[in-house]
Amino acid sequence: MQPIPRHWSRVEARVEKPGRGPVPVPLWGWSAVSLADAAAVARDRAAELTRRGLPGGRSPAEYYPARPVREEILEELPRDGAQEDRHAGDLLAVLTRNRYGATVLSTDTLLIADVDVPLAERRRPGLLDRLLGRGRAADGADPADGADPAAPPALLAEADAAARSRIDAVLGARGDLGIHVHRTFGGYRVLVSGSGLLPENPAAIALLEELGSDPLYVRLCRAQRSFRARLSPKPWRVGMRALGGSWPEGPSDRPAPSRRRRQWVESYSAATTGHAVCRRMSWNGVEPTTAEERRVLALHDRLTGADSGLPLA
């Protein structure tokens, strides 16, 4: 899979904005190789944005799916037989910590789709805010988590049935694929083995859409060339505030977790004990086609507590 950059360099460009004149715009450059390469990318992006100017609103250069995820790398998992000086294609998966503090799996080995169940008239934060840990999560509680107490149970059951119907339709149509269905706090997660589809492949995009994945998640997969799955609970579901902040925290030439971050992670690890992210529901019996698919499936199920029977968070 495409590596997640380890090196980041931040610059500030002064860019013309209609009606306001020059405004400061922070930009990041990135590299999987070196800080010098990251700095060069940052300078090139700043020069391009300065030349183009801002049409108004948020800078399109920093639109989330248009750039690599800027997250702390916790672990890189090499493919079977990969050399120590491996190239990008030798990566099986990467574990990172996202903005609100959860551990996230990125991989192109398995297709992964989270299928949210609409929660009747309840205003939910957008996927972009949830991926970045923004919104009410920082207050320690997300009002979109769980069923709307004012929503009629029949309406909630109907929404759940609609989501499950989409999954069942794919199960019926794609008997050649291994389809693993898990229950999550807010809906379902579907892991698909045997497709061989890379995230940017139009057939992968079509399958994600058939399953009912959020359109922004679909765009993110295509742009990042990886599927993503949260492996640890959302902090506000276990009584904690979101991690917040940004990565890297300190000097970009020495990215390391701050004391505050380390203390938060320690508290979060204790708070998440006794909770699972998803629960295994069904599998259509089609075996994974490769040992690497089996490795990623086993990793996902172990870290999410899929067979633990613990409450979901």
Coordinates of N, CA and C in Angstrom, one line a residue, residues 9-15 23-29 42 45-46 49 54 58-59 61-63 67 70:
S9 N 6.5 19.0 7.1 CA 7.1 20.3 7.2 C 6.0 21.3 7.0
R10 N 5.9 22.3 7.9 CA 4.8 23.3 7.8 C 5.4 24.7 7.4
V11 N 4.7 25.3 6.4 CA 5.0 26.6 6.0 C 3.8 27.5 6.1
E12 N 4.0 28.8 6.0 CA 2.8 29.7 5.9 C 3.0 30.6 4.7
A13 N 2.0 30.5 3.8 CA 2.0 31.3 2.6 C 1.0 32.5 2.8
R14 N 1.4 33.6 2.1 CA 0.5 34.7 2.1 C -0.2 34.7 0.7
V15 N -1.5 34.6 0.7 CA -2.2 34.3 -0.5 C -3.3 35.4 -0.7
V23 N -3.8 37.0 2.8 CA -4.1 36.3 4.1 C -3.1 35.2 4.3
P24 N -2.8 34.9 5.6 CA -1.9 33.8 5.9 C -2.6 32.4 5.7
V25 N -2.0 31.5 5.1 CA -2.5 30.2 4.9 C -1.5 29.1 5.3
P26 N -1.7 28.4 6.4 CA -0.7 27.3 6.7 C -0.8 26.1 5.8
L27 N 0.3 25.6 5.4 CA 0.3 24.5 4.5 C 1.4 23.5 5.0
W28 N 1.1 22.2 4.7 CA 2.1 21.1 5.1 C 2.6 20.5 3.9
G29 N 3.9 20.1 4.0 CA 4.5 19.2 3.0 C 4.8 17.9 3.7
A42 N 6.3 21.2 0.8 CA 5.6 22.4 1.4 C 5.9 23.7 0.6
R45 N 3.9 23.6 -2.7 CA 2.5 23.8 -2.5 C 2.2 25.3 -2.2
A46 N 3.1 25.9 -1.4 CA 2.9 27.3 -1.1 C 3.0 28.2 -2.3
L49 N -0.1 27.7 -4.5 CA -1.3 28.4 -4.0 C -1.2 29.9 -4.1
L54 N -6.7 32.4 -3.6 CA -7.9 31.8 -3.0 C -9.2 32.3 -3.6
R58 N -12.6 27.9 2.4 CA -11.4 27.1 2.9 C -10.5 26.9 1.7
S59 N -9.2 26.8 2.0 CA -8.2 26.6 1.0 C -8.4 25.2 0.4
A61 N -6.3 23.5 -1.2 CA -5.1 22.7 -1.0 C -5.1 21.9 0.2
E62 N -5.9 22.3 1.2 CA -5.9 21.5 2.5 C -7.2 20.7 2.7
Y63 N -7.9 20.5 1.6 CA -9.1 19.7 1.7 C -8.6 18.3 2.1
R67 N -4.9 15.2 0.4 CA -3.6 15.1 0.9 C -3.5 13.8 1.8
R70 N -2.3 13.1 8.1 CA -1.2 13.5 9.0 C -1.5 13.0 10.4

